[in-house]
Short mmCIF file of C-alpha atoms in Angstrom, two decimals:
data_model
loop_
_atom_site.label_atom_id
_atom_site.label_comp_id
_atom_site.label_asym_id
_atom_site.label_seq_id
_atom_site.Cartn_x
_atom_site.Cartn_y
_atom_site.Cartn_z
CA UNK A 1 111.74 132.68 43.08
CA UNK A 2 109.36 135.27 42.32
CA UNK A 3 105.66 133.66 43.04
CA UNK A 4 104.62 135.25 39.39
CA UNK A 5 105.32 132.26 37.23
CA UNK A 6 103.76 130.76 39.80
CA UNK A 7 100.62 132.98 39.34
CA UNK A 8 100.61 132.55 35.87
CA UNK A 9 101.00 129.01 35.48
CA UNK A 10 98.20 128.91 38.28
CA UNK A 11 95.61 131.08 36.27
CA UNK A 12 96.29 128.92 32.96
CA UNK A 13 94.97 125.66 34.44
CA UNK A 14 92.09 127.24 36.48
CA UNK A 15 90.86 128.51 33.26
CA UNK A 16 91.40 125.28 31.74
CA UNK A 17 89.57 123.62 34.24
CA UNK A 18 86.84 125.37 34.39
CA UNK A 19 83.60 124.67 32.94
CA UNK A 20 83.52 126.69 29.34
CA UNK A 21 87.75 126.12 29.29
CA UNK A 22 86.95 121.98 29.75
CA UNK A 23 84.34 122.40 26.81
CA UNK A 24 86.30 124.43 24.83
CA UNK A 25 89.66 121.86 24.93
CA UNK A 26 87.18 119.10 24.78
CA UNK A 27 85.85 119.91 21.63
CA UNK A 28 89.73 120.88 20.10
CA UNK A 29 90.44 117.24 21.38
CA UNK A 30 87.11 116.13 19.67
CA UNK A 31 86.11 113.91 23.51
CA UNK A 32 82.31 113.02 24.81
CA UNK A 33 81.61 113.77 27.73
CA UNK A 34 79.66 116.84 29.08
CA UNK A 35 82.36 118.73 31.84
CA UNK A 36 82.37 118.76 35.95
CA UNK A 37 80.15 122.52 36.66
CA UNK A 38 82.19 124.83 37.78
CA UNK A 39 80.55 125.79 41.17
CA UNK A 40 80.90 122.32 42.33
CA UNK A 41 84.23 122.54 41.60
CA UNK A 42 85.22 125.63 43.58
CA UNK A 43 83.15 123.88 46.43
CA UNK A 44 85.58 121.12 46.20
CA UNK A 45 88.37 122.97 45.67
CA UNK A 46 87.47 124.88 49.12
CA UNK A 47 87.24 121.52 50.42
CA UNK A 48 90.39 120.71 49.59
CA UNK A 49 92.34 123.88 50.91
CA UNK A 50 90.98 122.89 53.99
CA UNK A 51 92.07 119.75 54.08
CA UNK A 52 95.43 120.85 53.66
CA UNK A 53 96.09 122.95 55.63
CA UNK A 54 94.68 120.52 58.34
CA UNK A 55 97.19 117.86 57.32
CA UNK A 56 100.22 120.74 56.59
CA UNK A 57 99.49 122.75 59.43
CA UNK A 58 100.21 120.62 62.22
CA UNK A 59 102.73 118.59 60.36
CA UNK A 60 105.02 122.06 59.66
CA UNK A 61 104.38 123.10 63.57
CA UNK A 62 105.57 119.64 64.10
CA UNK A 63 108.25 119.50 62.16
CA UNK A 64 110.03 122.65 63.50
CA UNK A 65 109.45 121.97 67.26
CA UNK A 66 111.61 118.57 66.89
CA UNK A 67 114.11 119.90 64.63
CA UNK A 68 114.48 122.92 67.37
CA UNK A 69 114.34 120.32 70.06
CA UNK A 70 116.99 117.88 68.62
CA UNK A 71 119.30 120.86 67.40
CA UNK A 72 119.62 121.82 71.39
CA UNK A 73 122.95 122.42 72.69
CA UNK A 74 121.86 120.44 75.96
CA UNK A 75 119.09 117.77 76.73
CA UNK A 76 118.30 114.85 75.63
CA UNK A 77 116.84 116.12 72.07
CA UNK A 78 120.17 115.96 70.15
CA UNK A 79 120.44 112.20 71.06
CA UNK A 80 117.18 111.41 69.06
CA UNK A 81 118.02 113.38 65.96
CA UNK A 82 118.80 110.21 64.11
CA UNK A 83 115.50 108.87 64.82
CA UNK A 84 113.00 112.20 64.33
CA UNK A 85 115.42 112.11 60.79
CA UNK A 86 115.11 108.21 59.96
CA UNK A 87 111.40 108.60 61.23
CA UNK A 88 110.24 111.59 58.89
CA UNK A 89 112.41 109.56 56.07
CA UNK A 90 110.48 106.88 56.59
CA UNK A 91 107.11 108.75 56.77
CA UNK A 92 107.84 110.53 53.75
CA UNK A 93 109.21 107.35 51.99
CA UNK A 94 105.43 105.47 51.99
CA UNK A 95 102.91 106.71 49.15
CA UNK A 96 100.74 109.08 50.51
CA UNK A 97 98.35 106.39 48.82
CA UNK A 98 99.31 103.30 50.75
CA UNK A 99 98.39 105.34 53.84
CA UNK A 100 95.38 106.27 52.88
CA UNK A 101 94.53 102.84 52.02
CA UNK A 102 95.96 101.15 55.20
CA UNK A 103 94.46 103.99 57.66
CA UNK A 104 91.04 103.54 56.12
CA UNK A 105 89.83 100.69 57.67
CA UNK A 106 91.13 102.14 61.27
CA UNK A 107 89.99 105.50 60.78
CA UNK A 108 87.29 104.90 58.34
CA UNK A 109 85.40 107.46 55.69
CA UNK A 110 86.32 110.76 54.78
CA UNK A 111 88.43 113.31 56.00
CA UNK A 112 90.38 111.14 58.74
CA UNK A 113 92.60 109.03 56.40
CA UNK A 114 94.02 112.21 54.01
CA UNK A 115 94.72 114.30 56.85
CA UNK A 116 97.18 111.40 58.62
CA UNK A 117 98.61 110.81 55.16
CA UNK A 118 98.97 114.56 54.19
CA UNK A 119 100.57 114.89 57.64
CA UNK A 120 103.13 112.00 57.72
CA UNK A 121 104.16 113.37 53.88
CA UNK A 122 104.86 116.77 54.95
CA UNK A 123 106.53 115.93 57.67
CA UNK A 124 110.13 115.50 56.79
CA UNK A 125 110.58 118.76 54.30
CA UNK A 126 109.93 120.65 57.53
CA UNK A 127 112.02 118.90 59.99
CA UNK A 128 115.06 118.78 57.07
CA UNK A 129 114.85 122.35 56.62
CA UNK A 130 114.47 123.40 60.24
CA UNK A 131 117.56 121.05 61.28
CA UNK A 132 120.11 122.65 58.35
CA UNK A 133 118.61 126.29 59.29
CA UNK A 134 119.83 125.88 63.11
CA UNK A 135 122.91 124.64 62.13
CA UNK A 136 123.92 126.74 59.77
CA UNK A 137 123.29 129.64 61.76
CA UNK A 138 126.52 131.39 63.07
CA UNK A 139 128.58 129.29 65.68
CA UNK A 140 129.91 132.19 66.74
CA UNK A 141 126.66 134.35 67.32
CA UNK A 142 125.16 131.37 68.97
CA UNK A 143 128.59 131.42 71.60
CA UNK A 144 128.42 134.98 71.65
CA UNK A 145 124.82 134.33 73.22
CA UNK A 146 125.92 132.11 75.61
CA UNK A 147 128.99 134.21 76.73
CA UNK A 148 126.77 137.05 77.01
CA UNK A 149 124.45 135.21 79.55
CA UNK A 150 121.64 134.30 77.57
CA UNK A 151 119.70 131.45 78.84
CA UNK A 152 119.20 128.58 76.73
CA UNK A 153 115.60 130.03 75.56
CA UNK A 154 117.02 133.63 75.43
CA UNK A 155 119.26 132.33 72.87
CA UNK A 156 117.10 130.77 70.81
CA UNK A 157 114.56 133.35 70.56
CA UNK A 158 116.61 136.11 70.54
CA UNK A 159 120.03 134.30 68.15
CA UNK A 160 119.51 131.34 67.11
CA UNK A 161 115.63 131.74 65.36
CA UNK A 162 116.10 135.27 63.71
CA UNK A 163 118.95 134.02 61.44
CA UNK A 164 117.55 130.85 60.93
CA UNK A 165 113.92 131.33 59.90
CA UNK A 166 114.40 132.81 56.72
CA UNK A 167 116.25 128.77 55.35
CA UNK A 168 113.68 127.22 57.14
CA UNK A 169 110.87 128.76 54.66
CA UNK A 170 111.27 126.84 51.70
CA UNK A 171 110.86 123.47 53.64
CA UNK A 172 107.26 124.78 54.68
CA UNK A 173 106.91 126.31 51.32
CA UNK A 174 107.48 122.34 49.61
CA UNK A 175 105.68 120.71 52.23
CA UNK A 176 102.87 122.83 51.18
CA UNK A 177 102.95 122.40 48.01
CA UNK A 178 103.39 118.66 48.26
CA UNK A 179 100.28 118.85 50.55
CA UNK A 180 97.67 120.50 47.57
CA UNK A 181 99.36 118.03 45.28
CA UNK A 182 98.57 115.14 47.07
CA UNK A 183 95.27 115.88 48.88
CA UNK A 184 93.56 114.61 45.73
CA UNK A 185 94.03 110.62 46.32
CA UNK A 186 92.02 111.52 49.61
CA UNK A 187 89.50 111.44 46.95
CA UNK A 188 89.97 107.35 47.26
CA UNK A 189 88.62 106.85 50.65
CA UNK A 190 85.85 109.75 49.98
CA UNK A 191 87.37 112.32 51.12
CA UNK A 192 85.54 115.55 49.35
CA UNK A 193 88.66 116.91 47.00
CA UNK A 194 89.63 118.05 44.30
CA UNK A 195 90.63 114.00 43.36
CA UNK A 196 86.89 113.70 43.35
CA UNK A 197 86.23 114.70 39.47
CA UNK A 198 89.37 112.58 38.71
CA UNK A 199 87.81 108.86 40.56
CA UNK A 200 84.53 110.31 38.63
CA UNK A 201 85.84 110.20 35.29
CA UNK A 202 87.79 107.03 35.98
CA UNK A 203 84.68 105.33 37.00
CA UNK A 204 82.43 106.97 33.61
CA UNK A 205 84.80 106.72 31.52
CA UNK A 206 84.75 110.31 30.85
CA UNK A 207 88.67 111.97 30.17
CA UNK A 208 87.27 115.19 30.54
CA UNK A 209 86.90 115.23 34.63
CA UNK A 210 89.82 113.58 34.73
CA UNK A 211 91.65 116.39 33.03
CA UNK A 212 89.47 119.31 34.91
CA UNK A 213 90.23 117.54 38.35
CA UNK A 214 94.85 117.05 37.82
CA UNK A 215 94.28 120.71 36.14
CA UNK A 216 92.68 121.92 39.25
CA UNK A 217 94.64 120.48 41.89
CA UNK A 218 98.09 121.78 39.82
CA UNK A 219 96.17 125.10 39.88
CA UNK A 220 95.70 124.62 43.76
CA UNK A 221 99.11 123.71 44.02
CA UNK A 222 100.54 126.66 41.89
CA UNK A 223 98.35 129.12 44.12
CA UNK A 224 99.72 127.98 47.25
CA UNK A 225 103.66 127.90 46.54
CA UNK A 226 102.78 131.62 45.03
CA UNK A 227 100.75 132.65 48.37
CA UNK A 228 103.85 131.70 50.48
CA UNK A 229 105.99 132.82 47.75
CA UNK A 230 104.97 136.15 48.53
CA UNK A 231 104.61 136.04 52.11
CA UNK A 232 108.64 135.01 52.59
CA UNK A 233 109.74 137.30 49.91
CA UNK A 234 107.87 140.32 51.96
CA UNK A 235 108.91 138.49 55.30
CA UNK A 236 112.51 138.58 54.43
CA UNK A 237 112.52 141.34 52.06
CA UNK A 238 116.94 141.92 51.71
CA UNK A 239 117.26 140.80 55.67
CA UNK A 240 118.64 137.35 54.33
CA UNK A 241 121.57 139.04 52.16
CA UNK A 242 122.70 141.42 55.01
CA UNK A 243 122.45 137.83 57.18
CA UNK A 244 123.85 135.77 55.05
CA UNK A 245 126.77 138.80 54.31
CA UNK A 246 127.29 139.06 58.08
CA UNK A 247 127.62 135.89 59.34
CA UNK A 248 130.79 134.78 56.96
CA UNK A 249 133.28 137.44 58.53
CA UNK A 250 136.12 136.43 59.87
CA UNK B 1 139.91 138.54 92.19
CA UNK B 2 140.47 135.38 89.78
CA UNK B 3 141.97 132.19 91.95
CA UNK B 4 142.60 129.47 89.82
CA UNK B 5 143.21 126.78 92.07
CA UNK B 6 144.66 123.30 91.49
CA UNK B 7 142.67 123.54 88.36
CA UNK B 8 142.37 120.59 85.51
CA UNK B 9 140.27 120.29 82.86
CA UNK B 10 139.72 117.51 80.51
CA UNK B 11 138.29 117.04 77.41
CA UNK B 12 137.32 113.23 76.74
CA UNK B 13 140.40 111.11 76.90
CA UNK B 14 142.67 114.60 76.39
CA UNK B 15 144.02 117.12 79.35
CA UNK B 16 143.52 120.74 78.50
CA UNK B 17 144.72 122.05 81.53
CA UNK B 18 147.04 120.40 84.19
CA UNK B 19 147.49 121.47 87.69
CA UNK B 20 146.97 125.02 87.31
CA UNK B 21 147.45 127.62 90.12
CA UNK B 22 147.55 131.09 89.23
CA UNK B 23 145.95 133.98 90.79
CA UNK B 24 144.89 137.85 88.81
CA UNK B 25 145.30 140.63 91.44
CA UNK B 26 142.16 143.63 90.82
CA UNK B 27 143.11 145.40 87.99
CA UNK B 28 145.54 143.68 86.46
CA UNK B 29 146.16 142.87 82.86
CA UNK B 30 146.99 139.66 82.65
CA UNK B 31 148.07 138.30 79.22
CA UNK B 32 148.04 134.37 79.07
CA UNK B 33 150.25 133.45 76.36
CA UNK B 34 151.68 130.42 74.95
CA UNK B 35 151.92 128.14 71.73
CA UNK B 36 148.30 126.99 70.36
CA UNK B 37 146.99 124.05 72.07
CA UNK B 38 148.00 125.41 75.23
CA UNK B 39 144.92 125.54 76.77
CA UNK B 40 144.55 129.08 77.28
CA UNK B 41 141.32 129.84 75.67
CA UNK B 42 140.16 127.00 78.36
CA UNK B 43 141.97 128.72 81.28
CA UNK B 44 139.86 131.98 79.87
CA UNK B 45 136.57 129.88 79.54
CA UNK B 46 136.85 128.39 83.05
CA UNK B 47 135.82 132.42 84.41
CA UNK B 48 132.88 132.74 83.02
CA UNK B 49 131.75 129.14 83.39
CA UNK B 50 131.69 128.39 79.06
CA UNK B 51 134.23 125.45 80.20
CA UNK B 52 134.21 123.43 83.44
CA UNK B 53 137.10 122.02 85.60
CA UNK B 54 137.71 118.30 86.31
CA UNK B 55 139.31 118.86 89.46
CA UNK B 56 140.27 122.19 90.99
CA UNK B 57 138.75 125.20 91.77
CA UNK B 58 138.31 128.56 90.11
CA UNK B 59 137.09 131.61 92.56
CA UNK B 60 135.97 134.43 90.70
CA UNK B 61 135.53 138.00 93.47
CA UNK B 62 136.30 135.13 96.44
CA UNK B 63 133.24 132.75 95.14
CA UNK B 64 133.75 129.66 93.76
CA UNK B 65 132.11 129.66 90.24
CA UNK B 66 131.01 126.13 90.48
CA UNK B 67 128.64 127.61 92.60
CA UNK B 68 127.20 130.62 90.82
CA UNK B 69 124.30 130.59 88.22
CA UNK B 70 125.74 129.80 84.97
CA UNK B 71 124.14 133.23 83.04
CA UNK B 72 123.68 135.62 85.68
CA UNK B 73 127.84 134.95 86.48
CA UNK B 74 128.39 135.85 82.51
CA UNK B 75 126.55 138.90 82.58
CA UNK B 76 128.66 140.18 85.29
CA UNK B 77 131.78 139.11 83.42
CA UNK B 78 132.62 140.76 79.67
CA UNK B 79 133.44 138.84 76.51
CA UNK B 80 135.66 139.65 73.85
CA UNK B 81 136.08 137.14 71.41
CA UNK B 82 138.08 136.81 68.24
CA UNK B 83 135.83 136.21 65.88
CA UNK B 84 133.64 138.77 67.31
CA UNK B 85 130.22 137.06 67.68
CA UNK B 86 128.20 140.42 66.88
CA UNK B 87 124.27 139.86 66.56
CA UNK B 88 123.87 139.82 62.23
CA UNK B 89 121.06 140.84 62.47
CA UNK B 90 121.05 143.91 65.21
CA UNK B 91 121.81 146.96 64.98
CA UNK B 92 125.35 148.49 66.39
CA UNK B 93 123.36 149.82 69.17
CA UNK B 94 121.15 146.84 70.23
CA UNK B 95 124.09 144.83 69.94
CA UNK B 96 126.26 146.78 72.54
CA UNK B 97 123.02 146.52 75.00
CA UNK B 98 122.76 143.13 74.81
CA UNK B 99 124.07 142.66 78.43
CA UNK B 100 122.06 145.71 79.72
CA UNK B 101 118.85 144.53 78.21
CA UNK B 102 119.08 141.05 79.33
CA UNK B 103 119.72 142.63 83.32
CA UNK B 104 116.41 144.32 82.47
CA UNK B 105 117.46 147.66 82.53
CA UNK B 106 115.07 150.50 81.13
CA UNK B 107 115.29 151.97 77.57
CA UNK B 108 116.53 155.30 77.74
CA UNK B 109 119.28 153.93 80.39
CA UNK B 110 120.47 151.08 77.57
CA UNK B 111 120.39 153.91 74.79
CA UNK B 112 122.58 156.47 76.75
CA UNK B 113 124.98 153.98 77.90
CA UNK B 114 125.53 153.14 74.18
CA UNK B 115 125.98 156.15 72.72
CA UNK B 116 128.91 156.65 76.42
CA UNK B 117 130.52 153.39 75.10
CA UNK B 118 130.16 154.63 71.54
CA UNK B 119 132.48 157.18 72.49
CA UNK B 120 134.74 155.19 74.50
CA UNK B 121 135.76 153.00 72.36
CA UNK B 122 135.63 156.05 69.76
CA UNK B 123 133.07 154.65 67.16
CA UNK B 124 130.97 157.50 65.11
CA UNK B 125 127.96 157.74 66.78
CA UNK B 126 126.22 157.22 62.95
CA UNK B 127 126.58 153.63 63.36
CA UNK B 128 124.77 153.28 66.22
CA UNK B 129 121.76 151.98 63.41
CA UNK B 130 123.94 149.88 60.91
CA UNK B 131 124.19 146.41 60.87
CA UNK B 132 127.51 144.76 61.56
CA UNK B 133 127.64 143.25 58.35
CA UNK B 134 128.30 146.92 57.37
CA UNK B 135 131.51 147.69 59.49
CA UNK B 136 135.13 147.55 58.72
CA UNK B 137 136.93 144.32 60.71
CA UNK B 138 138.08 147.35 63.16
CA UNK B 139 135.09 149.02 63.51
CA UNK B 140 133.44 145.44 64.26
CA UNK B 141 135.99 144.56 67.12
CA UNK B 142 135.21 147.89 68.68
CA UNK B 143 131.91 147.32 68.99
CA UNK B 144 132.96 143.61 70.26
CA UNK B 145 134.74 145.16 73.02
CA UNK B 146 132.01 147.63 73.45
CA UNK B 147 129.65 145.30 73.88
CA UNK B 148 131.26 142.89 77.00
CA UNK B 149 132.23 146.52 78.38
CA UNK B 150 128.08 147.28 78.38
CA UNK B 151 127.19 146.32 82.10
CA UNK B 152 130.15 148.16 83.24
CA UNK B 153 131.81 144.93 84.54
CA UNK B 154 134.54 144.71 87.04
CA UNK B 155 136.08 141.57 85.20
CA UNK B 156 136.81 141.46 81.33
CA UNK B 157 137.80 138.58 79.16
CA UNK B 158 139.77 138.68 75.86
CA UNK B 159 140.06 135.57 73.75
CA UNK B 160 142.77 136.79 70.63
CA UNK B 161 140.73 139.57 70.74
CA UNK B 162 142.93 141.44 67.84
CA UNK B 163 143.65 138.11 65.93
CA UNK B 164 140.88 138.96 62.75
CA UNK B 165 142.55 142.15 62.44
CA UNK B 166 145.32 143.15 60.48
CA UNK B 167 148.80 144.56 61.68
CA UNK B 168 148.02 148.41 61.55
CA UNK B 169 144.32 148.58 63.47
CA UNK B 170 145.84 145.51 65.60
CA UNK B 171 148.33 148.29 66.57
CA UNK B 172 145.50 150.67 66.99
CA UNK B 173 143.34 148.95 69.28
CA UNK B 174 146.53 147.62 71.54
CA UNK B 175 146.91 151.17 72.29
CA UNK B 176 143.21 151.84 72.77
CA UNK B 177 142.83 148.68 75.16
CA UNK B 178 145.67 150.30 77.21
CA UNK B 179 144.30 153.47 77.49
CA UNK B 180 140.91 152.10 78.48
CA UNK B 181 142.32 149.73 81.25
CA UNK B 182 144.31 152.79 82.51
CA UNK B 183 140.98 154.82 82.33
CA UNK B 184 138.31 152.25 84.18
CA UNK B 185 140.83 149.93 86.46
CA UNK B 186 139.28 146.62 85.40
CA UNK B 187 140.78 143.15 85.59
CA UNK B 188 141.03 142.07 82.45
CA UNK B 189 142.26 139.03 81.17
CA UNK B 190 143.28 138.66 78.03
CA UNK B 191 143.97 135.23 75.81
CA UNK B 192 147.31 135.53 72.65
CA UNK B 193 149.91 133.38 70.97
CA UNK B 194 151.25 136.38 69.93
CA UNK B 195 154.40 136.84 72.59
CA UNK B 196 155.06 140.80 71.52
CA UNK B 197 151.55 141.53 71.75
CA UNK B 198 151.90 139.81 75.72
CA UNK B 199 154.70 141.41 76.74
CA UNK B 200 153.07 144.83 75.31
CA UNK B 201 150.07 144.23 76.96
CA UNK B 202 150.63 142.83 79.98
CA UNK B 203 151.08 144.17 83.64
CA UNK B 204 150.81 140.32 84.64
CA UNK B 205 151.95 137.59 82.54
CA UNK B 206 151.13 133.65 82.85
CA UNK B 207 153.00 131.05 80.80
CA UNK B 208 150.84 127.87 79.64
CA UNK B 209 152.54 124.49 77.93
CA UNK B 210 150.47 121.56 77.07
CA UNK B 211 147.85 122.73 79.62
CA UNK B 212 150.69 123.83 82.19
CA UNK B 213 152.05 126.76 84.22
CA UNK B 214 155.44 127.34 83.12
CA UNK B 215 155.41 130.62 84.51
CA UNK B 216 153.29 133.46 86.16
CA UNK B 217 154.16 137.05 87.86
CA UNK B 218 154.45 140.81 86.81
CA UNK B 219 155.24 140.94 83.53
CA UNK B 220 158.55 142.91 84.78
CA UNK B 221 159.86 140.44 86.86
CA UNK B 222 159.01 137.35 84.27
CA UNK B 223 161.55 140.06 81.80
CA UNK B 224 164.44 140.64 83.65
CA UNK B 225 167.23 138.42 82.98
CA UNK B 226 168.26 135.77 83.52
CA UNK B 227 164.95 134.43 81.65
CA UNK B 228 164.31 131.07 81.58
CA UNK B 229 164.99 129.10 78.20
CA UNK B 230 160.95 128.30 77.88
CA UNK B 231 160.77 132.08 78.22
CA UNK B 232 163.68 133.33 76.43
CA UNK B 233 162.35 130.87 73.38
CA UNK B 234 159.02 132.01 73.98
CA UNK B 235 159.24 135.91 73.65
CA UNK B 236 162.71 135.89 72.00
CA UNK B 237 165.71 137.32 73.73
CA UNK B 238 165.04 141.14 71.98
CA UNK B 239 161.41 141.60 72.95
CA UNK B 240 162.55 140.23 76.54
CA UNK B 241 165.35 142.98 76.74
CA UNK B 242 163.25 145.87 75.41
CA UNK B 243 160.07 145.00 77.48
CA UNK B 244 162.45 145.00 80.57
CA UNK B 245 163.71 148.78 79.69
CA UNK B 246 160.26 149.54 78.76
CA UNK B 247 158.48 149.02 82.17
CA UNK B 248 161.57 150.65 84.29
CA UNK B 249 161.40 154.99 84.31
CA UNK B 250 164.29 156.93 83.74
CA UNK B 251 164.07 159.17 87.13
CA UNK B 252 164.48 155.23 88.92
CA UNK B 253 167.71 154.58 87.13
CA UNK B 254 169.07 157.92 86.70
CA UNK B 255 171.92 159.31 88.69
CA UNK B 256 173.41 161.77 90.77
CA UNK B 257 175.55 163.98 89.22
CA UNK B 258 175.43 166.67 86.59
CA UNK B 259 175.59 165.35 82.66
CA UNK B 260 177.69 166.21 80.19
CA UNK B 261 176.53 170.33 78.52
CA UNK B 262 175.75 168.82 75.33
CA UNK B 263 173.44 165.62 76.70
CA UNK B 264 170.16 165.54 75.51
CA UNK B 265 167.20 166.26 78.02
CA UNK B 266 164.95 163.10 78.53
CA UNK B 267 162.06 163.03 81.67
CA UNK B 268 162.66 161.31 84.64
CA UNK B 269 158.28 159.85 83.80
CA UNK B 270 160.01 158.32 81.29
CA UNK B 271 160.93 154.47 80.17
CA UNK B 272 163.95 153.11 79.57
CA UNK B 273 163.40 152.17 76.18
CA UNK B 274 162.26 155.63 74.91
CA UNK B 275 165.57 156.72 76.94
CA UNK B 276 167.46 153.92 74.87
CA UNK B 277 165.48 154.99 71.56
CA UNK B 278 167.02 158.48 72.43
CA UNK B 279 170.37 157.73 72.85
CA UNK B 280 170.39 155.45 69.05
CA UNK B 281 169.58 158.58 67.90
CA UNK B 282 171.48 161.36 68.49
CA UNK B 283 174.70 159.26 68.81
CA UNK B 284 174.79 160.08 72.87
CA UNK B 285 176.34 157.60 75.87
CA UNK B 286 174.59 160.22 78.25
CA UNK B 287 171.31 162.17 78.51
CA UNK B 288 170.16 164.67 80.95
CA UNK B 289 167.14 164.13 83.45
CA UNK B 290 167.10 167.18 85.35
CA UNK B 291 170.43 167.67 87.64
CA UNK B 292 171.01 164.19 87.31
CA UNK B 293 171.98 161.93 84.50
CA UNK B 294 171.74 158.60 82.85
CA UNK B 295 174.47 156.88 81.42
CA UNK B 296 174.10 154.09 78.89
CA UNK B 297 175.69 151.73 81.04
CA UNK B 298 172.69 152.58 83.86
CA UNK B 299 170.42 150.21 81.09
CA UNK B 300 172.19 147.16 82.17
CA UNK B 301 170.59 144.60 84.89
CA UNK B 302 172.07 144.86 87.96
#
């Protein structure tokens, strides 16, 4: 997907989240209450983004590493594939808000429970995409790599990864999008996120704050998605098509 | 050069290869032939340790492959497979240079070698920077052959190398292989399920059935009558008879004494198959071979 539609959406939502935009909507809907300050919202957005990167980043690296490990042709990892798959599915199945609530007593107030929740939530898309991408590499190319005398590491770096990574990118993108949309729950445990105005709005019965928080969170999620989409399009740039055409020659 | 010593290979409960002993002399073009499921590919893969024997020993250049480092062994043995297995993300040139790069050759030497190989397999040098996806089946197969020959291995393994191309290209590639074999003197072990292809290419034949060795030896000796019933069934009596003729030379079969005046001329280096075709085309029962003659009865096995 080209990033343009996501960028337009992000722009519209950001305009809606800003104080003047929200005030305009409030007048139109007849809502009462003061809008959240734009400068504070931007500061929260920056902290939100840091949480996303801090939570999803390690999960992405771990997901890729685990995905590669369980798909290696030899070694212990292969036997652990069902375990890794089930573990990642379980991590995805627990709602992040539950993770935050459960981790709160152990990890305390602040960013830590949110980082854990985001990491767990982001793991599965990356792991699944990595496994699927590695398994979709043309088997004859992998066999040829072995037959030419590449060691397992050489075959991984020179043949498997270059062929697999275009198919791994969508998993990474999904993970970041999920994390960006989910990080707002962190405000329940006292983390500074775009969920903060939502909580504030719920406590003070100010619907305008809820609207602003929700719009800003969505805007940031779309922005992340558009950015990664752009990176993917630039990196792959037509190479993906050539690989697909070459992969199924018989 | 390559020796199998009472080798068996077991995959789970099934035995793909059972007690095969055969030796392939240096410089031979040995063809492994047999019905599908006869263990040909497995036997081939034992040579570069892509398969492991459950019993017996495989020796390459006199050394037990079980003691060799697999990566180093494989870099020293060329390998061509039916599906070619070209790396789709690399250019033709980089594909061909795979093994030299693994061996750590300097870049200019690799580039020079790639150029040399493109000429050897008769590929347009302009193709060097293309991706494999842009090649025809025949071109891709030539790239696969060039890649296998890149580090100048003395042994070449070929698994159904012409299986994926159309009959005309197949014919061309077979002729090319015979030419390259003659020019380089490499030991080639080739797998095919096509008996005619086997008879056409082989200096040595290894016939397998259900994982067991049925026959092995020089092609001319195996093609000579009386052929074993399984060989007759596998190759067909016509192919066997013609192959025998194509392996024998006119000079060795000609009789003393001049031919009749009208007899067509044939060179002593020509094969008996060519003599037979000339007799058919000209309706001539006798050919002139210099001062000697070749009657049709000389084509019969003695």
